[in-house]
Amino acid sequence: KRTVVFISGGGSNMMALVQAAKSADYPAEIVGVISDKADAGGLAKAAAEGIATFAFVRKDYASKDEHEAAILAALDELAPDIICLAGYMRLLSSAFIQRHEGRIINIHPSLLPLFPGLHTHQRAIDAGMRIAGCTVHFVTEGMDEGPAIGQAAVPVLAGDTAESLAGRVLTIEHQLYPQALRLFAEGKVKMEGGKAVGATAS
Ligand code: GRF
């Protein structure tokens, strides 16, 4: 399955997907990496892997619509079966999501539906959580609301800071996301009637 990954930063999740896709039996091929930041560290990492990279900087466009239109035109060329958001820090419009309905997945650094949005690790610590983790989910029009494909958890340890917890969660993100993409690319999980139907990634 042709897969395009969207990033805004270092792209460690994108690289975990790139690494996984190197296995002969992996059902997805990363055919492009798109960023909204020209200086996203992940772009250089993807280029070093020989993957086509594209930066669409928001301030270069008069409106969100024109920004998305440029991205959609690149996607029409890349013709992805799957779009993976991986540390992509921009909300996609309803029109964009409808255009690619059921083909977009995302990784979020919390056990959704707990802690949608930002600063998830600090919020988990402040709430006294004893576990934290990450969720791979289908992208729907609401932020971080789509049905989950898989989740992975870690303990919250005494003395944890947002940084120490983020590091522990990021490690399992890099294991969960390739598993979730594998299941999705193999057709073992899909979104039907707003629900994830099929296998669970862990
Ligand atoms: C990760 O915590 C991911 O869950 C969130 O963005 C952070 C950075 O991701 N969406 P990456 O290193 O750019 O993949």
Short mmCIF file of N, CA, C and O and ligand atoms in Angstrom, two decimals, residues 7-14 85-89 106-109 121 134 166 169-170 173-174, ligand 1:
data_model
loop_
_atom_site.label_atom_id
_atom_site.label_comp_id
_atom_site.label_asym_id
_atom_site.label_seq_id
_atom_site.Cartn_x
_atom_site.Cartn_y
_atom_site.Cartn_z
N ILE A 7 4.63 15.14 8.64
CA ILE A 7 5.38 15.50 9.84
C ILE A 7 5.43 17.00 10.03
O ILE A 7 5.16 17.76 9.09
N SER A 8 5.79 17.42 11.25
CA SER A 8 6.07 18.84 11.47
C SER A 8 7.42 19.04 12.15
O SER A 8 7.91 20.15 12.26
N GLY A 9 8.01 17.92 12.65
CA GLY A 9 9.24 18.06 13.44
C GLY A 9 10.29 17.01 13.10
O GLY A 9 10.53 16.71 11.95
N GLY A 10 10.81 16.39 14.17
CA GLY A 10 11.95 15.48 14.02
C GLY A 10 11.63 14.21 13.26
O GLY A 10 12.51 13.61 12.64
N GLY A 11 10.35 13.81 13.27
CA GLY A 11 9.96 12.65 12.47
C GLY A 11 10.44 11.32 13.00
O GLY A 11 10.67 10.38 12.23
N SER A 12 10.56 11.17 14.32
CA SER A 12 11.01 9.86 14.83
C SER A 12 9.96 8.78 14.55
O SER A 12 10.30 7.64 14.24
N ASN A 13 8.66 9.15 14.62
CA ASN A 13 7.63 8.16 14.28
C ASN A 13 7.68 7.82 12.79
O ASN A 13 7.52 6.67 12.40
N MET A 14 7.91 8.85 11.96
CA MET A 14 8.03 8.62 10.51
C MET A 14 9.18 7.66 10.25
O MET A 14 9.03 6.70 9.49
N LEU A 85 -0.36 10.55 9.77
CA LEU A 85 0.08 11.77 10.45
C LEU A 85 1.00 11.34 11.57
O LEU A 85 0.65 10.44 12.36
N ALA A 86 2.18 11.93 11.64
CA ALA A 86 3.18 11.50 12.64
C ALA A 86 3.88 12.74 13.18
O ALA A 86 4.83 13.24 12.61
N GLY A 87 3.35 13.28 14.25
CA GLY A 87 3.89 14.52 14.79
C GLY A 87 3.54 15.69 13.89
O GLY A 87 4.27 16.65 13.75
N TYR A 88 2.39 15.58 13.21
CA TYR A 88 1.93 16.67 12.34
C TYR A 88 1.06 17.59 13.18
O TYR A 88 0.06 17.14 13.75
N MET A 89 1.46 18.87 13.30
CA MET A 89 0.86 19.73 14.32
C MET A 89 -0.17 20.71 13.73
O MET A 89 -0.31 21.83 14.20
N ASN A 106 -3.46 8.54 12.61
CA ASN A 106 -2.63 9.46 13.39
C ASN A 106 -2.17 8.78 14.66
O ASN A 106 -2.84 7.86 15.15
N ILE A 107 -1.03 9.22 15.19
CA ILE A 107 -0.61 8.75 16.50
C ILE A 107 -0.67 9.93 17.47
O ILE A 107 -0.24 11.03 17.15
N HIS A 108 -1.30 9.66 18.60
CA HIS A 108 -1.47 10.71 19.61
C HIS A 108 -0.86 10.22 20.91
O HIS A 108 -1.12 9.08 21.33
N PRO A 109 -0.07 11.07 21.60
CA PRO A 109 0.65 10.62 22.80
C PRO A 109 -0.20 10.64 24.08
O PRO A 109 0.18 11.24 25.09
N HIS A 121 1.37 14.77 28.38
CA HIS A 121 2.12 14.11 29.47
C HIS A 121 2.00 14.90 30.77
O HIS A 121 1.77 14.31 31.84
N CYS A 134 -0.03 5.86 24.36
CA CYS A 134 -0.29 6.44 23.05
C CYS A 134 -1.38 5.66 22.34
O CYS A 134 -1.68 4.50 22.69
N ALA A 166 7.41 11.64 28.43
CA ALA A 166 7.34 11.74 26.96
C ALA A 166 8.34 10.77 26.31
O ALA A 166 8.02 10.12 25.32
N VAL A 169 7.01 7.22 26.58
CA VAL A 169 5.88 7.01 25.65
C VAL A 169 6.38 6.96 24.20
O VAL A 169 5.98 6.09 23.43
N LEU A 170 7.34 7.83 23.86
CA LEU A 170 7.82 7.87 22.47
C LEU A 170 8.41 6.52 22.06
O LEU A 170 8.21 6.06 20.93
N GLU A 173 5.61 4.41 21.13
CA GLU A 173 4.99 4.90 19.89
C GLU A 173 5.67 4.26 18.69
O GLU A 173 5.02 3.86 17.72
N HIS A 174 6.97 4.16 18.78
CA HIS A 174 7.77 3.63 17.67
C HIS A 174 7.53 2.14 17.45
O HIS A 174 7.86 1.62 16.39
C1 GRF B 1 5.24 12.42 19.44
O1 GRF B 1 4.99 12.45 20.81
C2 GRF B 1 3.96 12.08 18.71
O2 GRF B 1 3.11 11.26 19.49
C3 GRF B 1 3.33 13.41 18.56
O3 GRF B 1 4.41 14.22 18.14
C4 GRF B 1 5.55 13.85 18.92
C5 GRF B 1 6.82 13.94 18.11
O4 GRF B 1 6.75 12.99 17.10
N1 GRF B 1 2.24 13.35 17.62
P1 GRF B 1 7.98 12.74 16.06
O5 GRF B 1 9.23 12.49 16.85
O6 GRF B 1 8.09 13.99 15.20
O7 GRF B 1 7.52 11.54 15.30
#
